[in-house]
Each structure stands twice: as C-alpha cells, then as structure tokens.
XYZ file of C-alpha atoms in Angstrom:
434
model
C 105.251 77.675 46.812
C 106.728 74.605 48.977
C 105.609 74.741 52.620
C 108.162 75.099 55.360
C 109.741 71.936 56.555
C 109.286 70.921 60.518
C 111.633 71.874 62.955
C 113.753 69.190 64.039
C 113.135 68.101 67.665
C 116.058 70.130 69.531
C 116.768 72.602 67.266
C 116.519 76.425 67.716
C 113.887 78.191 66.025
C 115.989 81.210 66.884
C 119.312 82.857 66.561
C 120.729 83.770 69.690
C 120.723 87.675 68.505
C 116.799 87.161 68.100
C 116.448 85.782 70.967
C 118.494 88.314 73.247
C 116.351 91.343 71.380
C 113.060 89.488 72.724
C 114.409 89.264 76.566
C 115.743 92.730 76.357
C 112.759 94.106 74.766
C 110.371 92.299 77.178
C 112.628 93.126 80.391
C 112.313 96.408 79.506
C 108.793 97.069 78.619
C 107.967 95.051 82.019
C 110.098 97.058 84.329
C 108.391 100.546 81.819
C 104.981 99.033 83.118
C 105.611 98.654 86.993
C 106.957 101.997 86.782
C 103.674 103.415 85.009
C 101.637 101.578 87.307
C 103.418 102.690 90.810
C 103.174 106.195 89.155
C 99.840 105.824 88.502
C 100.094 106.569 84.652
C 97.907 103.659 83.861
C 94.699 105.277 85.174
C 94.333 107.270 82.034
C 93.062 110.706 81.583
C 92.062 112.439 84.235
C 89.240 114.419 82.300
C 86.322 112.948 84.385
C 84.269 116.293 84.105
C 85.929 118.128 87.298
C 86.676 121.321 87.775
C 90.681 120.657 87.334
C 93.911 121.004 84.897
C 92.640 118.343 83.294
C 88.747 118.642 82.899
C 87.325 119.706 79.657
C 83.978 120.407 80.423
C 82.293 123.814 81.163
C 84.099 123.694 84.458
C 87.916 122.896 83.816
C 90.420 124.680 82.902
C 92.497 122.448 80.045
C 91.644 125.368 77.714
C 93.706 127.535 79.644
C 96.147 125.058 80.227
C 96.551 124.396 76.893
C 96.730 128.260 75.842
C 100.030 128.756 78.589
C 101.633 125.622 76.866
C 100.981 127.550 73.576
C 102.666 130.240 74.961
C 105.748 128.929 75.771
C 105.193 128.047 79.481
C 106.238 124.003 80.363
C 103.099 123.127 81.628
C 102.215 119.870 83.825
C 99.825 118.379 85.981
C 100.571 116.828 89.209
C 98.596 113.859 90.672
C 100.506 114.706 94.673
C 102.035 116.352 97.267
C 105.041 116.658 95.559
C 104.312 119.371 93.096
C 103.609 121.590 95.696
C 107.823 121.660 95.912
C 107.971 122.217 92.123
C 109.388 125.480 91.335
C 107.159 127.861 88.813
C 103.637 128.830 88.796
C 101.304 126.534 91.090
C 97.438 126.121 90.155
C 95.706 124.998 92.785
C 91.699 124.456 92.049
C 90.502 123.167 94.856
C 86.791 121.312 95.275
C 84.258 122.899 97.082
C 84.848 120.531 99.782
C 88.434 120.751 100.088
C 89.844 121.299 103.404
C 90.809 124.471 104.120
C 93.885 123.073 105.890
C 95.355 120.999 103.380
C 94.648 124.019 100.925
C 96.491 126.514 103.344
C 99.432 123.871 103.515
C 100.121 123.284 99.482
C 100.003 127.532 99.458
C 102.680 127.599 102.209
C 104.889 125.004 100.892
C 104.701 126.108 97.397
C 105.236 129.895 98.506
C 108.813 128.826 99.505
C 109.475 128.097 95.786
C 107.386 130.177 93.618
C 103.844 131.934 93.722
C 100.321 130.419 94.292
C 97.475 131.121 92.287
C 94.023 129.639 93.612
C 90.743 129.402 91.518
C 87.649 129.234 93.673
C 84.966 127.077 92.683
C 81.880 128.133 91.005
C 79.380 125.990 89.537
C 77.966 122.631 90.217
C 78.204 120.196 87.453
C 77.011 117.262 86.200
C 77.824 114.795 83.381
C 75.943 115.197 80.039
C 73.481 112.247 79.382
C 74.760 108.862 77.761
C 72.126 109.131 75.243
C 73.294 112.784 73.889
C 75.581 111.399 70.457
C 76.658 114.938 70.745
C 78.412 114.737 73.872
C 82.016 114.151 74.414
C 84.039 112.467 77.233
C 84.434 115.319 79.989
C 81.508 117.462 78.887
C 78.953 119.018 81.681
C 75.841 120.696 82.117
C 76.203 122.913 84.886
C 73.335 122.767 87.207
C 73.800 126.221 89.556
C 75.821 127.645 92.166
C 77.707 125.492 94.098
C 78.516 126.358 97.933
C 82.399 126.945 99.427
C 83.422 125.516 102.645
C 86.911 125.690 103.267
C 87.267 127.101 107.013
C 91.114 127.140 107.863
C 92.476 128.699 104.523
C 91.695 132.846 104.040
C 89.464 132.875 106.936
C 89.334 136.760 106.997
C 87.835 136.753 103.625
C 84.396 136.341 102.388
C 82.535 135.713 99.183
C 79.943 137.871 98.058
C 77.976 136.595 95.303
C 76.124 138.538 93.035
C 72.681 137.256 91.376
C 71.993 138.713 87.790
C 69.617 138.739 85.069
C 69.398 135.712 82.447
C 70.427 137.447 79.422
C 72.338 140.454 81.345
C 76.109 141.173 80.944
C 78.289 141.923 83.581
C 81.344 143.419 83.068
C 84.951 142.659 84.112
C 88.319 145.328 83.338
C 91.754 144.401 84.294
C 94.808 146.888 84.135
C 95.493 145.765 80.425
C 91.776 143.661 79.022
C 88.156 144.327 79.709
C 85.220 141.950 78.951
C 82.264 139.909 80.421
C 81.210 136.796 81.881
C 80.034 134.323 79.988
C 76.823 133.450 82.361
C 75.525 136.474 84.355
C 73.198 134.343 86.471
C 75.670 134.217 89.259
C 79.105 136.051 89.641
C 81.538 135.900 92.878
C 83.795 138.697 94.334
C 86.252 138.264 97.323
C 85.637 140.999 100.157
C 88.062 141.398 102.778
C 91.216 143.566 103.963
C 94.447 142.996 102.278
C 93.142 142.528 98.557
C 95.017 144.242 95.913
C 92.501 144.044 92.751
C 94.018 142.694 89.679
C 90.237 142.215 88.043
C 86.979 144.371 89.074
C 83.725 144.940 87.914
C 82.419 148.249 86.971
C 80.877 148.497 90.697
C 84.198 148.163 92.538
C 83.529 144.680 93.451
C 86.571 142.379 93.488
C 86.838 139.342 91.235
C 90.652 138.156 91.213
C 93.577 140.077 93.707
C 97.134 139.426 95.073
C 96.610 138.898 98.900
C 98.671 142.097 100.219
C 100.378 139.915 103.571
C 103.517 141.643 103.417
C 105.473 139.591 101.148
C 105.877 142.004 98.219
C 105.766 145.753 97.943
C 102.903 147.945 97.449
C 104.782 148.028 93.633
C 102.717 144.981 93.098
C 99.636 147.542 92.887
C 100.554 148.128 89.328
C 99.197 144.947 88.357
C 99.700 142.819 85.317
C 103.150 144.454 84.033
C 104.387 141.520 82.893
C 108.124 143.369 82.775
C 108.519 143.837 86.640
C 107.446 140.188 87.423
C 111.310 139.226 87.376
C 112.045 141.484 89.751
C 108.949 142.132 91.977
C 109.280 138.952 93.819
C 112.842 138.329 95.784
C 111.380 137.979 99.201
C 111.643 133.899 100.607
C 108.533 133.554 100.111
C 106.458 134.240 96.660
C 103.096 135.862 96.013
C 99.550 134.493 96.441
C 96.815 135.303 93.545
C 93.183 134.368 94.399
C 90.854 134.069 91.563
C 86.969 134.418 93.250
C 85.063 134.003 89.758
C 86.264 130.546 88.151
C 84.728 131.616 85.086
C 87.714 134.509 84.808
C 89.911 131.288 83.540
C 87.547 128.164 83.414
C 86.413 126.877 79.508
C 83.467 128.487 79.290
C 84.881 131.688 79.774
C 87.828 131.051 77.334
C 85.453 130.863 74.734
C 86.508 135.104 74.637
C 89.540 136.551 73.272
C 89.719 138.647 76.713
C 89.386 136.136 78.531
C 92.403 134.435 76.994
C 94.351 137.360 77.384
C 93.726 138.392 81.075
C 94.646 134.203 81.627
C 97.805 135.210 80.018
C 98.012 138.284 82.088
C 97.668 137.034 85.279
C 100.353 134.390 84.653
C 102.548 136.467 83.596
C 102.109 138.958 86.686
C 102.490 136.113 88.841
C 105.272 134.314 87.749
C 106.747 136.015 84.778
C 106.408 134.954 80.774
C 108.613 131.886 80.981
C 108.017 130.335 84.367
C 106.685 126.765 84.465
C 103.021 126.054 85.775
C 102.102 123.361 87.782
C 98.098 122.444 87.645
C 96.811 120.568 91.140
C 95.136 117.600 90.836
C 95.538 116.829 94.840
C 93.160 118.888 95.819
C 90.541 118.221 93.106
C 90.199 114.717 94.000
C 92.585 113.188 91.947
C 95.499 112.704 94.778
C 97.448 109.495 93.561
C 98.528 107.675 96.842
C 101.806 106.269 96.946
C 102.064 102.029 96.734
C 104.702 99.496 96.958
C 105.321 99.839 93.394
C 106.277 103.530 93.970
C 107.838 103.088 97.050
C 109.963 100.348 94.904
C 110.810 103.482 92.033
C 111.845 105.678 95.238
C 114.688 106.523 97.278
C 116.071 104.654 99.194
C 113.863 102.023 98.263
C 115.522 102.430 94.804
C 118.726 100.626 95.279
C 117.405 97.236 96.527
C 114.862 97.872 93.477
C 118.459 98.513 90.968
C 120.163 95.657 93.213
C 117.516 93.200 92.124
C 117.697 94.231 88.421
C 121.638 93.859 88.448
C 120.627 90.272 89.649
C 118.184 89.453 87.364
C 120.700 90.899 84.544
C 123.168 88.696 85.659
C 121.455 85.720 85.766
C 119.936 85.908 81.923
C 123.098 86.562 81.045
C 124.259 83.623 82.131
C 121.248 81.881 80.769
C 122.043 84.128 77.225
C 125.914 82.104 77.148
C 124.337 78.387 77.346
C 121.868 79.245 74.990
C 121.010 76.146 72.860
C 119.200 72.940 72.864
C 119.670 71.184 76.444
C 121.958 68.240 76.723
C 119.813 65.073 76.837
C 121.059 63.514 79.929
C 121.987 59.943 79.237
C 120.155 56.410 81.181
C 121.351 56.094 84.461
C 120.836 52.126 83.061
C 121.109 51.519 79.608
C 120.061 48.694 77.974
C 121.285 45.108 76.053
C 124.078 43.299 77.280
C 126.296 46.096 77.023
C 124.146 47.857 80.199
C 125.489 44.298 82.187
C 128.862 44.383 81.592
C 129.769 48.364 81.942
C 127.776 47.848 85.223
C 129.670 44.968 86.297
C 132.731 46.788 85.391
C 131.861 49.826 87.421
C 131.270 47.722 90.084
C 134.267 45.771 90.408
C 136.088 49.735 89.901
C 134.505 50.845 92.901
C 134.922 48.276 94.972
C 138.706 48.111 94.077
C 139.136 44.832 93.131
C 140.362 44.319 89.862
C 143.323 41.697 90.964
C 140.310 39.428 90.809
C 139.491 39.120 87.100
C 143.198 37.939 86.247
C 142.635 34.191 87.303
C 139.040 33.882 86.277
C 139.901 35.068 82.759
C 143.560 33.394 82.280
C 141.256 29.432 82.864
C 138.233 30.827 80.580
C 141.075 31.099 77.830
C 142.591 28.358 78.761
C 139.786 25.911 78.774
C 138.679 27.649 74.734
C 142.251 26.832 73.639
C 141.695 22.841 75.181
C 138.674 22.895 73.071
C 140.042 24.479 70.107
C 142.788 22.607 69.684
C 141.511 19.188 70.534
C 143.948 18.739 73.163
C 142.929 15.748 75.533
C 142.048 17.565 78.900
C 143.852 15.856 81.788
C 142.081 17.501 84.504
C 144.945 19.000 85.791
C 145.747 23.116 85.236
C 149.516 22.134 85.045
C 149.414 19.763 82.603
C 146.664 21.356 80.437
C 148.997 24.375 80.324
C 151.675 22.444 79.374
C 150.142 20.731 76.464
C 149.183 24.444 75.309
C 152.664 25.441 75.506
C 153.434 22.629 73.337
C 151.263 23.111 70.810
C 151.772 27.124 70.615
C 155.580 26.046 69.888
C 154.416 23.924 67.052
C 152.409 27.097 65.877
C 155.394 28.337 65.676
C 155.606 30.566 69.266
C 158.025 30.816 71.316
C 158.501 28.669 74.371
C 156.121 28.829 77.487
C 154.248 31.739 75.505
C 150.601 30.864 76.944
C 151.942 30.096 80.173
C 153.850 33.169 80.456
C 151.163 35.082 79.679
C 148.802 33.984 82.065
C 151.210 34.054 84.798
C 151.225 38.001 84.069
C 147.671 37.868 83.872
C 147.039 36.432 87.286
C 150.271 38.385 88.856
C 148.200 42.183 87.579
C 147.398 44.183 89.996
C 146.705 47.598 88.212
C 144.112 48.596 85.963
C 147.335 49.332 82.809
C 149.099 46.110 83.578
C 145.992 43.613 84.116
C 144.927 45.218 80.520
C 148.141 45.055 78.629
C 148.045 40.839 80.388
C 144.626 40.538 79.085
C 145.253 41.488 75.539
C 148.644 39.585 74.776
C 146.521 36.492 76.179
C 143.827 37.683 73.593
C 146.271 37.967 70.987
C 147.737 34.435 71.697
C 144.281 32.757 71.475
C 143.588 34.203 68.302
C 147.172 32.975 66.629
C 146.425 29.645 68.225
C 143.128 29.483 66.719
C 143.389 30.292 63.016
C-alpha cells in the first residue's frame, strides 16, 4: 500500500462542506457548554451522601424518587429558588440546620402553585470508609439522632421523639397500608394543634399530617383517597403535608413494600396520581447560585447574549465565503532589472510627467540608427536626422519617415499617443536595421 503524498503548500486539506460541519459542530457544543456550566450541570451528581432527592445513602430519598418516576409522575430536582414557582408536588427536605425562615418562605411561595410536602430530618450520617470495597458512592453509616433547629417555620409544633428497644418494632398504619420502621432505636412524632394524621402509631402518636390552617376542608380528614385529590384542593393556596419520621419515605425505609406504598399514598393525597414532583435541593445544601454565565442564558440578559451570537454567525459566514488558500500578497519591490524600470515608470506616472520621455527616447534612437548604419555623425541633430531620412528612403521608406516620427514622439503629451509615437519609431529602427 503506497503512502499518501504531501500536501502541497497552499492547498486545502478540506472541503469547504467539512470544514463548515467542524465550525458548526464546535460553535455549538461551545455555546452547549457555557450553558451547562452557568446552569451548573457540570458539577455532576449531587449524591454526596445527604439527606436529599438525590442522596442514595441510608438517608436520601432517590429510592422514592425513583419509585414516583416509575409511577408515572415527571419527576425533577431543582438546584434554586426557582422551583419553588414550579407547579406540582414540592419536596422540600430541609437540613437540620436550615433556617426556619427560608423554609417557611419556599412553603409560601410554592403554596400559591401547588402543595408542600416537608420531610423532617432524622439521623446523622456519615460517609462509609474509603477502605470498605463494598461501599458505593453516596452510601452512609448513620451515627444517631440528629437535633432540629429551625425556629421561624411551624413554631407551634413540637417533636416528640420516642426511644425504643434495639431489636423492637414499632408500628406505623395509614388509612390504606400498615407496617414498621426499619430502626426502632429512635422514632419522631409531630405534637401540636392543627394536625390532621395521615400516619400514626398504634399509641396515637403522630408521624406524618396535613397542617389543618384553613386552606382545605375538614374533607381532607379522609386521608389518602387518592380520587378526591382533584377536587379537594381549589382554594389559592394548596395544602401543606409534614412528614416528622424521615424514615416513613427515606431508603432505608423503602426497603418495605408498605413503605413504598404509603410513599405512593401520600403523593397521591397531596397532589393527585399525575401531578409533577419537584425534589429541593436549596435547602439541603445544594443551592446553585446564579453567575455571569447564567445571568448571560437569562432574560433580559438573553438578547445581548442572542445579539452577540447573530454577530459571531455573521462574521464566520463571511469567513465560510472566502474560504481557501490566502492570496500571497506580492513584493512591494521586486527584484532584477525589471523591479528598476516598473519603478521608474510608476514614478514618472505619479508625478505626471510623461511629456518628458518623448525627446530623451526620439535621440537614444537616433544616435543607434547613426551607429547602425555607419552614417558619418556631423554633430548636428538636424543634419544627423537628415542623413537618416536619406537613408530610410533608400530602404525603401517613404520620405521624412524617421523625422516624422520623432517629431510625434517629442510633440506626445498623453500616455496613448506618446505610446503609439514610441512604437512606430520602434518599428522604423528595426526596418532600418535588418
């Protein structure tokens, strides 16, 4: 097999198609990246072992997540403020040292639009060892009981934890599913007035409950009837759901089919079976402030950003029509004796005096022909003209024909007719010369 010859200096080692489909393609993907970036899509997964949308560890709550997209619910997770003006379903699992404020602000803008559900906080977890080969990215041990402080948001309720036996079961029963937590060491239920229990334990106590402020009727009593969901809530503002034990919803306790189902249940009494659910981030620690790169992506920052991108459309574009090998400029000087005379000849053009080269060349020609010929040279330009004219007769020209000629020579005064002098002249000396 022969190898591929070199490309010649100058040429293109592309069509112009090709090379169009590589700008286009790398415009593109550039423009794809500072959006990613100003959106803050480039920092990856969010699964960093938190008690979130997004953790998969003991703590999170992917697994239930991922069971509501199974479902049929479009499920998403939001990174800031803005989701709390999403319409649907909005999870908000806040960390134990959230404010309370900023909590009780994403429940009152996002009651405008849909209801709230809030998942309390429960444990306090830590990352699995690096040495452990069986541990994945996300996984935690969980270390105890972690404490709540959120003072501004449900200030007239309390938590009452309950301390258990290791190896003891304590129950749970919802309208429609009944089971038990998955780690009796520690379980939390919400005291306070204006609970209506969607989960208790066999004791009465309280572990998940709409927050009775008015909003809805007392039909919302009948809890977890998926059917009336469409029609329960058309008030302005939407429902809240508080969830006091995490471990109602959080992975470890979706390791039980009940548990699965009463996440399903409570969705679905909240928002309805086909509502979209929105899982905070904000308030987990995972708030994504905006930058100049997302300022650039958003009105009305966006048309100078689509003004700029016209602009730099237009301009390869232009680029795209020349494409090919650059003109090679020529010498300003070039070289040889060709370089002297088109430089004396520009010269004399510019400065406009071209009536000048008529004498100067009419005696060169005339002193070539004395030579030439042999003619004696008197000396005198009168008679050495003559003698020419004398000897172009004998040539067999007619009469006067050199002196004619270089009287038009020395007579030009344009650039056509000092030309047209100059070549019968020419023409004259090479007849005379043969």
């Amino acid at each position: 097999m022969s190898e591929p010859g070199p490309t010649p200096v100058g040429g293109n080692p592309f069509t112009a198609r090709t090379a169009l489909a590589l700008v286009v393609f790398g415009s593109l993907a550039f423009v794809a990246l500072l959006w990613m970036i100003g959106n803050g899509l480039a920092q990856g997964s969010a699964n960093n072992g938190g008690a979130h949308g997004e953790g998969r560890g003991l703590n999170g709550y992917a697994a239930v997540a991922d069971l509501l997209e199974r479902q049929g619910h479009a499920v998403r997770t939001s990174r800031s403020r803005a989701g709390f003006d999403q319409p649907g379903l909005l999870v908000l699992t806040p960390q134990p040292t959230a404010n309370g404020k900023d909590i009780t602000e994403a429940v009152e803008r996002h009651r405008r639009v849909g209801p709230v559900l809030v998942i309390t906080p429960k444990w306090t977890a830590f990352p699995l060892p690096s040495g452990d080969l069986r541990a994945k990215k996300g996984w935690v041990q969980l270390a105890g009981p972690g404490e709540i402080n959120w003072p501004g948001f449900l200030d007239q309720l309390t938590l009452n934890a309950s301390e258990g036996a290791k190896g003891a079961q304590v129950r749970w029963r919802s309208r429609m599913a009944a089971g038990t937590f998955p780690d009796a060491r520690r379980t939390l239920a919400g005291v306070g007035p204006g609970l209506l229990p969607l989960v208790e334990g066999a004791d009465g106590r309280v572990f998940a409950a709409y927050l009775d402020d008015g909003v809805f009727p007392a039909m919302a009593r009948q809890a977890l009837r998926p059917a009336d969901a469409a029609t329960r809530y058309r008030s302005q503002t939407y429902p809240l759901i508080v969830v006091f034990d995490a471990d109602l919803l959080s992975n470890y306790g979706m390791a039980q089919r009940p548990s699965a189902e009463l996440a399903v249940q409570l969705v679905n009494a909240a928002a309805g079976p086909d509502a979209p659910i929105t899982f905070d981030l904000t308030l987990a620690g995972l708030e994504f402030k905006p930058n100049l790169l997302s300022l650039a992506f958003t009105p009305p920052f966006l048309a100078a950003t689509l003004c700029l991108l016209l602009a730099a459309m237009a301009i390869g574009w232009r680029a795209f029509l020349r494409f090919g090998p650059p003109l090679v400029p020529g010498r300003a000087i070039a070289f040889g004796k060709r370089a002297l005379v088109t430089n004396a000849a520009g010269l004399i053009v510019r400065s406009r005096r071209l009536h000048l080269l008529g004498p100067p060349y009419a005696d060169a020609v005339r002193a070539r022909l004395i030579r030439a010929l042999g003619l004696s040279r008197a000396g005198d330009e009168a008679a050495d003209t003559l003698a020419i004219d004398r000897a172009a007769v004998a040539r067999g020209e007619p009469k006067h024909a050199f002196s004619q000629a270089a009287a038009r020579l020395r007579q030009a005064r344009s650039e056509r007719e000092l030309v047209k002098a100059a070549a019968d002249l020419h023409a004259l000396e090479r007849t005379l010369t043969r």
